[in-house]
Short mmCIF file of C-alpha atoms and ligand atoms in Angstrom, two decimals:
data_model
loop_
_atom_site.label_atom_id
_atom_site.label_comp_id
_atom_site.label_asym_id
_atom_site.label_seq_id
_atom_site.Cartn_x
_atom_site.Cartn_y
_atom_site.Cartn_z
CA MET A 1 67.73 -56.65 5.79
CA PHE A 2 66.07 -54.87 8.95
CA ARG A 3 63.61 -57.79 8.82
CA LEU A 4 66.25 -60.37 9.48
CA LEU A 5 67.58 -57.69 12.44
CA ARG A 6 64.37 -58.40 14.14
CA TYR A 7 64.55 -62.06 13.99
CA LEU A 8 68.55 -62.10 15.04
CA TRP A 9 68.45 -59.73 17.98
CA PRO A 10 65.44 -60.76 20.07
CA LEU A 11 67.28 -64.79 18.52
CA PRO A 12 68.61 -66.31 21.44
CA VAL A 13 65.23 -65.82 23.07
CA SER A 14 63.53 -67.28 20.33
CA ALA A 15 65.49 -70.51 20.58
CA LEU A 16 65.19 -70.35 24.86
CA GLY A 17 61.04 -70.10 23.11
CA MET A 18 61.55 -72.87 20.65
CA LEU A 19 62.91 -75.42 22.77
CA LEU A 20 59.81 -74.73 25.39
CA ALA A 21 57.76 -74.95 22.37
CA MET A 22 58.75 -77.98 21.43
CA LEU A 23 58.50 -79.12 25.01
CA ALA A 24 54.92 -78.26 24.56
CA ARG A 25 55.02 -80.65 21.27
CA ILE A 26 56.70 -84.11 22.48
CA SER A 27 54.29 -83.35 25.66
CA GLY A 28 50.69 -83.53 23.63
CA GLY A 29 50.77 -80.25 22.69
CA HIS A 30 50.76 -78.49 19.34
CA TRP A 31 51.69 -75.65 16.78
CA GLN A 32 51.37 -73.49 14.31
CA ARG A 33 52.85 -70.41 11.92
CA ALA A 34 51.51 -68.02 12.49
CA ALA A 35 52.72 -64.50 10.49
CA GLY A 36 56.14 -64.68 11.33
CA VAL A 37 55.09 -66.40 14.96
CA VAL A 38 55.67 -70.07 15.97
CA GLU A 39 52.53 -70.49 18.23
CA ALA A 40 52.82 -73.23 20.73
CA TRP A 41 49.67 -74.34 23.43
CA GLY A 42 48.57 -77.28 25.42
CA GLY A 43 51.42 -80.35 26.61
CA TRP A 44 54.10 -79.13 29.97
CA PRO A 45 54.49 -75.49 29.30
CA ALA A 46 50.60 -75.72 29.25
CA TRP A 47 51.01 -76.39 33.34
CA VAL A 48 53.05 -74.30 33.96
CA LEU A 49 51.28 -71.39 32.72
CA GLN A 50 48.47 -72.62 34.40
CA ALA A 51 49.76 -73.02 37.82
CA GLY A 52 51.10 -69.42 37.41
CA LEU A 53 53.98 -67.73 37.03
CA PRO A 54 56.04 -65.64 40.09
CA PHE A 55 54.11 -61.80 40.43
CA SER A 56 51.93 -62.28 37.86
CA GLY A 57 50.50 -66.00 38.77
CA PRO A 58 48.52 -67.77 36.16
CA VAL A 59 48.56 -66.15 32.10
CA ALA A 60 46.88 -68.00 29.19
CA ALA A 61 49.82 -66.70 26.70
CA ILE A 62 53.71 -65.56 27.32
CA THR A 63 56.40 -64.55 24.44
CA PHE A 64 59.62 -65.17 24.40
CA GLY A 65 61.47 -63.66 20.74
CA HIS A 66 59.19 -64.54 17.87
CA VAL A 67 57.35 -68.11 19.74
CA VAL A 68 54.55 -67.83 22.27
CA LEU A 69 52.89 -70.46 24.18
CA GLY A 70 49.03 -70.84 25.55
CA ASP A 71 47.71 -72.63 27.55
CA SER A 72 44.76 -73.43 24.96
CA ILE A 73 44.40 -72.65 20.90
CA GLU A 74 41.75 -70.15 22.56
CA SER A 75 43.86 -68.28 24.61
CA LEU A 76 46.69 -67.42 21.90
CA ASP A 77 43.53 -66.65 19.83
CA ALA A 78 42.40 -63.89 22.32
CA THR A 79 45.22 -62.75 23.67
CA ARG A 80 47.07 -63.09 19.86
CA VAL A 81 46.79 -58.88 20.10
CA HIS A 82 48.67 -58.02 23.46
CA GLU A 83 51.19 -61.55 22.41
CA ARG A 84 51.75 -59.48 19.56
CA ALA A 85 52.96 -56.20 21.39
CA HIS A 86 55.58 -58.59 23.43
CA VAL A 87 57.01 -59.57 19.82
CA ARG A 88 57.73 -55.96 18.92
CA GLN A 89 59.01 -54.86 22.28
CA PHE A 90 61.56 -58.20 21.94
CA GLU A 91 62.12 -57.10 17.88
CA ARG A 92 62.59 -53.49 19.28
CA TRP A 93 64.91 -54.50 22.85
CA GLY A 94 65.87 -57.89 21.74
CA VAL A 95 68.08 -60.30 24.89
CA LEU A 96 68.08 -57.33 26.18
CA MET A 97 64.37 -57.86 27.56
CA LEU A 98 65.22 -60.51 29.73
CA VAL A 99 66.60 -57.35 31.15
CA LEU A 100 64.28 -54.72 31.41
CA TYR A 101 61.45 -56.24 31.35
CA PRO A 102 62.32 -58.00 35.39
CA LEU A 103 63.18 -54.17 36.17
CA ALA A 104 60.31 -52.25 34.48
CA GLY A 105 58.77 -55.09 37.20
CA ALA A 106 60.93 -54.16 39.41
CA VAL A 107 60.70 -49.95 38.86
CA ALA A 108 57.05 -50.28 38.99
CA TRP A 109 56.74 -52.07 42.59
CA LEU A 110 59.87 -49.14 43.71
CA ARG A 111 56.65 -46.95 42.83
CA GLY A 112 54.22 -48.80 45.30
CA GLY A 113 52.34 -50.37 42.18
CA ASP A 114 52.05 -53.83 40.79
CA PRO A 115 55.65 -55.58 39.23
CA TYR A 116 52.84 -57.13 36.73
CA ARG A 117 50.28 -55.10 35.84
CA ASP A 118 52.22 -51.83 35.96
CA ASN A 119 54.81 -53.15 34.38
CA HIS A 120 55.71 -50.41 30.84
CA PHE A 121 56.07 -53.59 28.67
CA GLU A 122 52.87 -54.93 29.72
CA ARG A 123 50.79 -51.68 30.03
CA GLU A 124 52.71 -50.75 26.39
CA ALA A 125 50.87 -54.21 25.21
CA ARG A 126 47.80 -53.53 26.70
CA ALA A 127 47.08 -50.21 24.74
CA ALA A 128 47.19 -51.93 22.11
CA GLU A 129 44.55 -53.94 22.50
CA GLY A 130 43.15 -50.54 23.15
CA GLY A 131 42.76 -51.35 26.87
CA ARG A 132 44.58 -49.09 29.66
ZN1 LIG B 1 51.79 -58.84 28.48
#
């Protein structure tokens, strides 16, 4: 029951992630299922990740609910622990993550920090890696 809720609660975000994963797939990329998560790499989304996102600049991978997009399979391998922490955040906060994540970035910025690096959710994901 709780397992089902963990998938339902962030489902709209996962659906957006699946759309992006399909875009990756039809633009020369690949995808795989790994422990309840869809991982996609290559194709058009990889180009966007490499070109850079607002605030963070280029990133190796990004999580949308139960979908993780990476610029390459190597990037997905290297960031799996970090991105799985984001998947757990989506399981906990569901669609609210779409508001909470940028809000946490704004709070970090207002405190004089970096909106990406000092974002609570990024700090939590780095802690899962055994980092800061
Ligand atoms: Zn992160």
